[in-house]
mmCIF file of N, CA and C in Angstrom:
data_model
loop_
_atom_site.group_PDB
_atom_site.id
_atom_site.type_symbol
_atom_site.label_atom_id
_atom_site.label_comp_id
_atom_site.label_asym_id
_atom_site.label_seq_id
_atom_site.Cartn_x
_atom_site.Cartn_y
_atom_site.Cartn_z
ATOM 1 N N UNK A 790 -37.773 35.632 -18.431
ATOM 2 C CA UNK A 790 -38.897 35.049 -17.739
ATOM 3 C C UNK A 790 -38.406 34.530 -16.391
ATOM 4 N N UNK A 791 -39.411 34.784 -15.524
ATOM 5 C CA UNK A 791 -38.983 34.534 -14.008
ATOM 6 C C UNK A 791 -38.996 32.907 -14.125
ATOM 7 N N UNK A 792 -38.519 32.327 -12.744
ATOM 8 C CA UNK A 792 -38.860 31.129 -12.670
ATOM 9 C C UNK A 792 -40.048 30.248 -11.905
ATOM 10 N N UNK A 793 -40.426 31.636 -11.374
ATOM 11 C CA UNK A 793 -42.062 30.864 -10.980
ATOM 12 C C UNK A 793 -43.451 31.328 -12.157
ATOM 13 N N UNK A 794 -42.809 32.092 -13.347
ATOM 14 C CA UNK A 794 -43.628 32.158 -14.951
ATOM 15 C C UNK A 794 -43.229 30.461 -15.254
ATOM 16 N N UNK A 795 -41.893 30.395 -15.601
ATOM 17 C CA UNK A 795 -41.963 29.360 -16.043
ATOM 18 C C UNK A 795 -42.649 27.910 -15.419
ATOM 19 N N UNK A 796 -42.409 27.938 -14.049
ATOM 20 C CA UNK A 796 -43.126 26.829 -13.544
ATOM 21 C C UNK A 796 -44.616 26.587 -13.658
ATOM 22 N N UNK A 797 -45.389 28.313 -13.699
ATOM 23 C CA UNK A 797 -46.577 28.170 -13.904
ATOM 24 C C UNK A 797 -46.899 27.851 -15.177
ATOM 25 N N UNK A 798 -46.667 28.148 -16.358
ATOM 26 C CA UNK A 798 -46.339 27.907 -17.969
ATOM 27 C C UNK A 798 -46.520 26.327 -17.978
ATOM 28 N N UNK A 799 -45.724 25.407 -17.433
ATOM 29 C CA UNK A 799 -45.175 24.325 -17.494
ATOM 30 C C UNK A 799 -46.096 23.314 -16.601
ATOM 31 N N UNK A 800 -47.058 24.405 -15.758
ATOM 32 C CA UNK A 800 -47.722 23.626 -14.761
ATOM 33 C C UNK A 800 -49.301 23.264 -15.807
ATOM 34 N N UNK A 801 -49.542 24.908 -16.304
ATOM 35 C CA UNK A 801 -50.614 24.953 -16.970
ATOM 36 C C UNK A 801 -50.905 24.392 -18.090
ATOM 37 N N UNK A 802 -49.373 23.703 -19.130
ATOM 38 C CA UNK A 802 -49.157 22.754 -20.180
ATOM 39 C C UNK A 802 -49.592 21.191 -19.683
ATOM 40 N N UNK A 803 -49.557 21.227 -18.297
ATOM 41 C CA UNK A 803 -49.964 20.042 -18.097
ATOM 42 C C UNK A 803 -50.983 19.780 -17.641
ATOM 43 N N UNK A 804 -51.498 20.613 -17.248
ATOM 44 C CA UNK A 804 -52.934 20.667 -16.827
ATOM 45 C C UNK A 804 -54.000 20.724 -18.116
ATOM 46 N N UNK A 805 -53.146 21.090 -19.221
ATOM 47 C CA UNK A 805 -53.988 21.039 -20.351
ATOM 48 C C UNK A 805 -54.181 19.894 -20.988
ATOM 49 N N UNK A 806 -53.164 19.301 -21.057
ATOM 50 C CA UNK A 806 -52.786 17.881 -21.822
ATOM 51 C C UNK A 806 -54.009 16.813 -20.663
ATOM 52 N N UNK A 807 -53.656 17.006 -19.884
ATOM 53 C CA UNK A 807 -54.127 15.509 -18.921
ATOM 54 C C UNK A 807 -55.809 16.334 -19.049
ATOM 55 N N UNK A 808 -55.999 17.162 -18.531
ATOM 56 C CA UNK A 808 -57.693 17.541 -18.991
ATOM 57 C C UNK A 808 -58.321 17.127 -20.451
ATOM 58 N N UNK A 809 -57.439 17.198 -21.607
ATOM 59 C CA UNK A 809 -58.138 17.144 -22.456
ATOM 60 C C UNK A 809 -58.117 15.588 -23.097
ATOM 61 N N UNK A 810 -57.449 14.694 -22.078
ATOM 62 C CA UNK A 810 -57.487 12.969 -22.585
ATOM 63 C C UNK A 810 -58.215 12.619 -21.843
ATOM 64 N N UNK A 811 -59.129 13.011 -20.458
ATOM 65 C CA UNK A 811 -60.288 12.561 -20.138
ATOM 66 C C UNK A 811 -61.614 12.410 -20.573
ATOM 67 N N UNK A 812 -61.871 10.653 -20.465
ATOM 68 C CA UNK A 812 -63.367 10.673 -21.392
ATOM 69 C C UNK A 812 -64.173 11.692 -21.203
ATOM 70 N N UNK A 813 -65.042 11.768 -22.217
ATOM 71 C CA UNK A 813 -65.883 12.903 -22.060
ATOM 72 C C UNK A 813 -65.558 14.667 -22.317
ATOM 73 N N UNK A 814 -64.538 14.721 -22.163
ATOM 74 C CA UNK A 814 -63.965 16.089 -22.831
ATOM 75 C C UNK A 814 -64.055 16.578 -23.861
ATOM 76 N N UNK A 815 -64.862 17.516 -24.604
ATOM 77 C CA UNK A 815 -64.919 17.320 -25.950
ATOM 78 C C UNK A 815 -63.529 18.241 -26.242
ATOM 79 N N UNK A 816 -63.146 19.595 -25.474
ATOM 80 C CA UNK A 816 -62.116 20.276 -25.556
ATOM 81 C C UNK A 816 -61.844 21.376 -24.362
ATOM 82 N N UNK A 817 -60.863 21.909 -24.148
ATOM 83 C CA UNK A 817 -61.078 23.045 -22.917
ATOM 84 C C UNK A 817 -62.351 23.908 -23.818
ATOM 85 N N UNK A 818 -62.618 25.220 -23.115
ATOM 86 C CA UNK A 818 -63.046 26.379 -23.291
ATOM 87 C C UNK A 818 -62.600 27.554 -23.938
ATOM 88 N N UNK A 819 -62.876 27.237 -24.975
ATOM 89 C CA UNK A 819 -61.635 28.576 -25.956
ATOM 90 C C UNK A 819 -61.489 30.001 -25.414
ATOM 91 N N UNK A 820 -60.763 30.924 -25.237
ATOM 92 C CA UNK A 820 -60.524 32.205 -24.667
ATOM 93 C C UNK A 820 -61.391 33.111 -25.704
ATOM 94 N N UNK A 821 -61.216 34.235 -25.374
ATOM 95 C CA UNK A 821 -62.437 35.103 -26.233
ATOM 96 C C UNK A 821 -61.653 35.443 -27.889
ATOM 97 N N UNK A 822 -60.158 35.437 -27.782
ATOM 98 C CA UNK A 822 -59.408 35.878 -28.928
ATOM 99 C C UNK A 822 -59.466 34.528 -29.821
ATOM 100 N N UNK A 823 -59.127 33.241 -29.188
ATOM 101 C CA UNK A 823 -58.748 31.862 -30.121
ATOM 102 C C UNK A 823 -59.366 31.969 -31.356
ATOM 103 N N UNK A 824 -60.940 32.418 -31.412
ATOM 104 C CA UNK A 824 -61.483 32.230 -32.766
ATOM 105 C C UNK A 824 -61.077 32.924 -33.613
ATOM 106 N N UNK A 825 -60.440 33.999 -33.014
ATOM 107 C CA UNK A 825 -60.099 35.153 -33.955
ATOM 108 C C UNK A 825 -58.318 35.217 -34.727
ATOM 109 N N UNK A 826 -57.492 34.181 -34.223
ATOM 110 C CA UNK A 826 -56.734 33.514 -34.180
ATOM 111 C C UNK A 826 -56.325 33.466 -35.606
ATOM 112 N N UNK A 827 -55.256 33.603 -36.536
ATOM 113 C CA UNK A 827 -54.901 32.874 -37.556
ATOM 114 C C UNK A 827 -55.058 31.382 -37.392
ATOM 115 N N UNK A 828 -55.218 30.347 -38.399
ATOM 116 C CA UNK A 828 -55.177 29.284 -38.323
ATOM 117 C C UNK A 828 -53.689 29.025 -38.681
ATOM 118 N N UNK A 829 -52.931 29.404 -39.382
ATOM 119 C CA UNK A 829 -51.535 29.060 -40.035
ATOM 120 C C UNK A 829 -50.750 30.172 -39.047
ATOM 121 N N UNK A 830 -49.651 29.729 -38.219
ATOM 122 C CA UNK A 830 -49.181 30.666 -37.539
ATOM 123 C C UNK A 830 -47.603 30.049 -38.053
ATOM 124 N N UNK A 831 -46.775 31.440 -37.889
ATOM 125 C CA UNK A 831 -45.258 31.694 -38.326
ATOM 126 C C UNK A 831 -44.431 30.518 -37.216
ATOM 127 N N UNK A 832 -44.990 31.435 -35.903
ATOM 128 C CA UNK A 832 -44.047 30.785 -35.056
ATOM 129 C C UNK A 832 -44.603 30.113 -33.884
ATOM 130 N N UNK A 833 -44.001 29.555 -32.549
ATOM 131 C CA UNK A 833 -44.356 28.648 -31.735
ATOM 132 C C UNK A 833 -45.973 28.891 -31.474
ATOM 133 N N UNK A 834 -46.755 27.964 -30.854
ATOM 134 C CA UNK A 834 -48.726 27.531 -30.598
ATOM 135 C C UNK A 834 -48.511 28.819 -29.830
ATOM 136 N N UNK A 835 -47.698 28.734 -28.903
ATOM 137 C CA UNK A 835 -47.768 29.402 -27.279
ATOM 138 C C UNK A 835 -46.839 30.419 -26.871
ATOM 139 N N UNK A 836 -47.165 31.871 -27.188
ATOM 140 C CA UNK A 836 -46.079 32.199 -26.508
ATOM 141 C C UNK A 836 -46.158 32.126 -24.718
ATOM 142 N N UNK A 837 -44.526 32.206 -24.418
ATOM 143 C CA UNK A 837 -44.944 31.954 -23.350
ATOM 144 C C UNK A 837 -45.485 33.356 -22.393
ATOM 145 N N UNK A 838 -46.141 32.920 -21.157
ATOM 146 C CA UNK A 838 -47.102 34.099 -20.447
ATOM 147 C C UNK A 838 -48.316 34.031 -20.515
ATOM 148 N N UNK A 839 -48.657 33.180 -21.348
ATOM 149 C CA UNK A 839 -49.965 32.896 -22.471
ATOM 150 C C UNK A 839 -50.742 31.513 -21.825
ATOM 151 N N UNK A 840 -51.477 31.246 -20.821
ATOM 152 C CA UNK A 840 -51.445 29.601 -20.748
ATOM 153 C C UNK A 840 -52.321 29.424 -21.738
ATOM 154 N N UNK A 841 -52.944 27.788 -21.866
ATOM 155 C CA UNK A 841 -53.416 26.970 -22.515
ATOM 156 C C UNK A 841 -54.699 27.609 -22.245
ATOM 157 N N UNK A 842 -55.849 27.688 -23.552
ATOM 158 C CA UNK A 842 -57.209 27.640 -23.255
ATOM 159 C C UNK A 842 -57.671 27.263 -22.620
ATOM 160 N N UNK A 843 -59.045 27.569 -21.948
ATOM 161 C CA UNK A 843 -59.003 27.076 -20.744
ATOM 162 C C UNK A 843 -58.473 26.711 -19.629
ATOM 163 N N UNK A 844 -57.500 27.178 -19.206
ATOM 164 C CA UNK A 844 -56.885 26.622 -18.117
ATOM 165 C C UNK A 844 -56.170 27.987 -17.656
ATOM 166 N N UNK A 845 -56.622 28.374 -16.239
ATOM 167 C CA UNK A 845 -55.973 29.619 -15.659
ATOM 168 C C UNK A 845 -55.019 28.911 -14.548
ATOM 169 N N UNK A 846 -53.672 29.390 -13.919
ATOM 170 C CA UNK A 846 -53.030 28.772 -13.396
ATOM 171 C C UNK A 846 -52.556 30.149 -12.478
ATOM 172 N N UNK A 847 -52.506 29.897 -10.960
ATOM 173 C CA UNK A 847 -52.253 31.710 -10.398
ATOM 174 C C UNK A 847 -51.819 31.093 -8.997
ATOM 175 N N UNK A 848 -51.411 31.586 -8.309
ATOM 176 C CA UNK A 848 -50.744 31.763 -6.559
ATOM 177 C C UNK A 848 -51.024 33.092 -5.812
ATOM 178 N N UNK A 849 -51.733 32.935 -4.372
ATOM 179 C CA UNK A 849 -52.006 34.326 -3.650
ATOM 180 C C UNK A 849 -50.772 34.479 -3.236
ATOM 181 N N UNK A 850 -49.989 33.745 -3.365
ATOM 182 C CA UNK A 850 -48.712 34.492 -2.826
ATOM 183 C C UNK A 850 -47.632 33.521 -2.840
ATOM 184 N N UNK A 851 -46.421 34.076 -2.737
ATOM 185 C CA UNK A 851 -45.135 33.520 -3.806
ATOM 186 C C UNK A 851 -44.862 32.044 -3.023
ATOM 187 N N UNK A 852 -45.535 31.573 -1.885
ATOM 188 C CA UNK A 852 -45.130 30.361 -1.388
ATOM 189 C C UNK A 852 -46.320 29.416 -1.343
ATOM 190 N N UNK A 853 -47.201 29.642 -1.336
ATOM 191 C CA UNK A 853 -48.773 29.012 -1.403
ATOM 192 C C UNK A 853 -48.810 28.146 -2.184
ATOM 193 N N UNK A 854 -49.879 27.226 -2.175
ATOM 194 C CA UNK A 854 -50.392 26.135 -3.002
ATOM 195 C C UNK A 854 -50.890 26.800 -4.745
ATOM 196 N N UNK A 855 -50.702 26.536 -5.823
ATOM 197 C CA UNK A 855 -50.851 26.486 -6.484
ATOM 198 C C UNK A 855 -52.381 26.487 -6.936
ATOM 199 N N UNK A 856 -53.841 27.758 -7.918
ATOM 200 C CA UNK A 856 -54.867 27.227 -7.650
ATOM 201 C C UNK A 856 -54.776 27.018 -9.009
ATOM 202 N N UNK A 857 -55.236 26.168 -9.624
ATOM 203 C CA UNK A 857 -55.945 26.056 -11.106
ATOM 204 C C UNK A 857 -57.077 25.837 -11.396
ATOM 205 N N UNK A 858 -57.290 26.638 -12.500
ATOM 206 C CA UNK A 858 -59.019 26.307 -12.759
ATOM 207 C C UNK A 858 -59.382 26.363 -14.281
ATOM 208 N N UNK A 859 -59.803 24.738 -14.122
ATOM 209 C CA UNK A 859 -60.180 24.335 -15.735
ATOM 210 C C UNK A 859 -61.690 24.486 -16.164
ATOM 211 N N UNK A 860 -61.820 25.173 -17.460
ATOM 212 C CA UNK A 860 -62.869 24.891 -17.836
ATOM 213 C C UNK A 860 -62.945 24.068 -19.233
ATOM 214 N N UNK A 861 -64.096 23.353 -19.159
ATOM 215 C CA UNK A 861 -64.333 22.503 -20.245
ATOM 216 C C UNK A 861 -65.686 22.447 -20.913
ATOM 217 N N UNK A 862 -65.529 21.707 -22.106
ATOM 218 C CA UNK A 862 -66.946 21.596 -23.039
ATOM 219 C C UNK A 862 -67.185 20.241 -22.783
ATOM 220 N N UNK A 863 -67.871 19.802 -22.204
ATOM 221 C CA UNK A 863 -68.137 17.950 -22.654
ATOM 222 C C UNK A 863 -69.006 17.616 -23.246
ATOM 223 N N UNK A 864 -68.857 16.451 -23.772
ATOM 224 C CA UNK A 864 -69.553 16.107 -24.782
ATOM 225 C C UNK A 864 -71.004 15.026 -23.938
ATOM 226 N N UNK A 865 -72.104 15.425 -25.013
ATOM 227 C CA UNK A 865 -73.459 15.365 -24.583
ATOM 228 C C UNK A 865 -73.832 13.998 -24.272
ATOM 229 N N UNK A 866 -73.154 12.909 -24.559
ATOM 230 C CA UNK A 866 -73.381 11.570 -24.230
ATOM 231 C C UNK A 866 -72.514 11.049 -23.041
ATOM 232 N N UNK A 867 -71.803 12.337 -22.464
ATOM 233 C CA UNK A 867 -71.684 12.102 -21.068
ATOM 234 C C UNK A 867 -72.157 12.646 -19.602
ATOM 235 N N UNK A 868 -72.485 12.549 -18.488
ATOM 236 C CA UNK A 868 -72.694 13.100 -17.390
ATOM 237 C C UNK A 868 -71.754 14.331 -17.086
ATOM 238 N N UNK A 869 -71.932 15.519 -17.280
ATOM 239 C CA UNK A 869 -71.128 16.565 -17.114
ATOM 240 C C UNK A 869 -70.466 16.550 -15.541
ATOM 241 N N UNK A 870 -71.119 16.402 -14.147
ATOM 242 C CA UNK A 870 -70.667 16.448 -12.895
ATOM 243 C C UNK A 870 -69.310 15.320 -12.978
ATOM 244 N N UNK A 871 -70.030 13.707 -13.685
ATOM 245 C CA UNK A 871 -69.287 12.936 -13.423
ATOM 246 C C UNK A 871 -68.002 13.162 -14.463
ATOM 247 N N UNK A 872 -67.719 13.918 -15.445
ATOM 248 C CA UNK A 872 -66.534 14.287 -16.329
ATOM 249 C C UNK A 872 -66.030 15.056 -15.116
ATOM 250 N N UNK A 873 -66.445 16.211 -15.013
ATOM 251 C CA UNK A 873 -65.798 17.466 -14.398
ATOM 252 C C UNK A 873 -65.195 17.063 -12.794
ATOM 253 N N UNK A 874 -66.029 15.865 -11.982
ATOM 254 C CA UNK A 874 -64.569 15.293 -10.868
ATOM 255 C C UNK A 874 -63.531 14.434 -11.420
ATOM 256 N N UNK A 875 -64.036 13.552 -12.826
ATOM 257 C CA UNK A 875 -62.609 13.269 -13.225
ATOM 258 C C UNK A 875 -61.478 14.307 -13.472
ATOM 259 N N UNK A 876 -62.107 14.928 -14.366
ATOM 260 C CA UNK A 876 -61.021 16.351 -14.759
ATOM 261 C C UNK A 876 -60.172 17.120 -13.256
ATOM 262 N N UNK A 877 -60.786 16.792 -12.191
ATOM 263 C CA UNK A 877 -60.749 17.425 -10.924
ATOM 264 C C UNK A 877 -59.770 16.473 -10.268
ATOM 265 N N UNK A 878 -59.851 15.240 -10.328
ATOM 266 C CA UNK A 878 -59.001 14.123 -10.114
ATOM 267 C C UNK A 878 -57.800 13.959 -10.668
ATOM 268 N N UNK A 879 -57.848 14.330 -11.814
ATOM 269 C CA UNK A 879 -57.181 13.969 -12.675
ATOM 270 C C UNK A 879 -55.709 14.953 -13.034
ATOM 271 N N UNK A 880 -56.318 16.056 -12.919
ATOM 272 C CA UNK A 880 -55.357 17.170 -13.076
ATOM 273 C C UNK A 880 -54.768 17.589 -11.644
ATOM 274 N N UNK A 881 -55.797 17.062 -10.191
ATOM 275 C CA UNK A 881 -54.638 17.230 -9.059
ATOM 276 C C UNK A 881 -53.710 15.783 -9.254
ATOM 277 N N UNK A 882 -54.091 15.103 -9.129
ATOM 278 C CA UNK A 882 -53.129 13.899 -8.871
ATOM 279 C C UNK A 882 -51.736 14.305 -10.110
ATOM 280 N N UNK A 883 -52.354 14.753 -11.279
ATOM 281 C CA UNK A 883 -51.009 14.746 -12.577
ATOM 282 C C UNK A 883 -49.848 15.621 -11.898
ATOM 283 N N UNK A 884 -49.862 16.627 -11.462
ATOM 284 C CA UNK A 884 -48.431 17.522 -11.144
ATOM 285 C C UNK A 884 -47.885 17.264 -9.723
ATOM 286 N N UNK A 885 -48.542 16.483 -8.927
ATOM 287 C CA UNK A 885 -48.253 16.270 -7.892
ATOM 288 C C UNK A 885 -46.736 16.706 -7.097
ATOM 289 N N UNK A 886 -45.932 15.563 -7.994
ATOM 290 C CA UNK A 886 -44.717 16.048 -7.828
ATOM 291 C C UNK A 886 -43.916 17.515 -8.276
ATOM 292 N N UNK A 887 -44.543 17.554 -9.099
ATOM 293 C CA UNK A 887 -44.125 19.810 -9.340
ATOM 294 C C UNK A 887 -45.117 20.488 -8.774
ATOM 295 N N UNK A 888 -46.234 20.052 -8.030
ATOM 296 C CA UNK A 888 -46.816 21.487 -7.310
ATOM 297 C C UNK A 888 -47.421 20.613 -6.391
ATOM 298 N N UNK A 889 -47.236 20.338 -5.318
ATOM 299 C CA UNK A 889 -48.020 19.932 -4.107
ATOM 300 C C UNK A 889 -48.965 20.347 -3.504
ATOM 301 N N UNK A 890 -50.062 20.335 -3.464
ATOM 302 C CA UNK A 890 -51.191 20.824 -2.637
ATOM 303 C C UNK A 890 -52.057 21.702 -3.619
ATOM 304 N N UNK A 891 -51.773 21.579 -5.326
ATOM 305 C CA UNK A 891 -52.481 22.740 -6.015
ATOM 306 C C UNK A 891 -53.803 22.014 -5.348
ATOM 307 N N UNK A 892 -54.658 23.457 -5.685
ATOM 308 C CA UNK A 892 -55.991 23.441 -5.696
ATOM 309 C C UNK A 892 -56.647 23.675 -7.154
ATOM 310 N N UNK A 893 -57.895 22.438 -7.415
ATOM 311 C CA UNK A 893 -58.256 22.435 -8.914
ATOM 312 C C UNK A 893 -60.123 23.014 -8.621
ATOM 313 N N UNK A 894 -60.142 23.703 -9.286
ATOM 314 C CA UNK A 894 -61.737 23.908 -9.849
ATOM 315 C C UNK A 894 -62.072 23.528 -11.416
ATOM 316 N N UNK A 895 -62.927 23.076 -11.598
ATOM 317 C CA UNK A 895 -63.255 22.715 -12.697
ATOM 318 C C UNK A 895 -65.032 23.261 -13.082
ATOM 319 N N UNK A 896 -64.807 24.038 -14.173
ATOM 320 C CA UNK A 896 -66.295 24.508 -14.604
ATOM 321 C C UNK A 896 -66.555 23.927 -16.141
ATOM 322 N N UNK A 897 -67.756 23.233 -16.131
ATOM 323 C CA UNK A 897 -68.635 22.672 -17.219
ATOM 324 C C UNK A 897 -69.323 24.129 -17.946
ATOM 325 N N UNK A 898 -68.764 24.467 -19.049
ATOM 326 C CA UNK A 898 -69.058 25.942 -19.681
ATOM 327 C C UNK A 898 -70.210 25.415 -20.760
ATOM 328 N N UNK A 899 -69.977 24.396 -21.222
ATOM 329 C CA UNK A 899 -71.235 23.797 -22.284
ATOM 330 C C UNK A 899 -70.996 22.007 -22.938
ATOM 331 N N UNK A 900 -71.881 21.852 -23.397
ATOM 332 C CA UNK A 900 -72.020 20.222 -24.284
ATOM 333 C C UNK A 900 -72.194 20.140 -25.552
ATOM 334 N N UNK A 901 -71.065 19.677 -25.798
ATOM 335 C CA UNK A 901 -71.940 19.555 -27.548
ATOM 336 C C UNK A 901 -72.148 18.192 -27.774
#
């Protein structure tokens, strides 16, 4: 694995974690395979290459800002706009120091 896989891997682990402890989050956005998923798996959650549900992590080019883009479910007893700039807040300010200048989008996919 290269070392800008791994940085992205490592960028997108954290972009997952800090998205999904913001109020109002009910969970990311599951990928189209997750449901289809064993529940009992042999070996590691993640291989790596693989990011976190919801969360795409990419560069136009090998020196550029970092873009990420989270999607989430929030939950119905909150304001979806006002979750989704926390999540937006929240996940630029977290890597700061390992990726400077990423750029975050954040999409509200549904509420439960």
């Amino acid at each position: 694995m290269t070392a800008a896989a791994t940085e992205r891997d490592a960028l997108a682990g954290t972009v997952a974690r800090v998205a999904a402890d913001v109020p109002g989050v009910a969970f990311p956005r599951p990928g189209l395979v997750d449901p289809f998923r064993p529940a009992a798996r042999t070996g590691p959650p993640r291989t790596a290459g693989r990011a976190p549900a919801g969360v795409r992590v990419s560069r136009a080019s090998g020196s550029g800002p970092w873009e990420v883009d989270v999607q989430i479910v929030v939950r119905r007893d909150h304001r979806a706009p006002a979750v989704a700039r926390a999540v937006r807040d929240t996940v630029t300010t977290a890597p700061s120091g390992a990726a400077p200048g990423v750029q975050v989008t954040v999409t509200v996919t549904d509420a439960v």
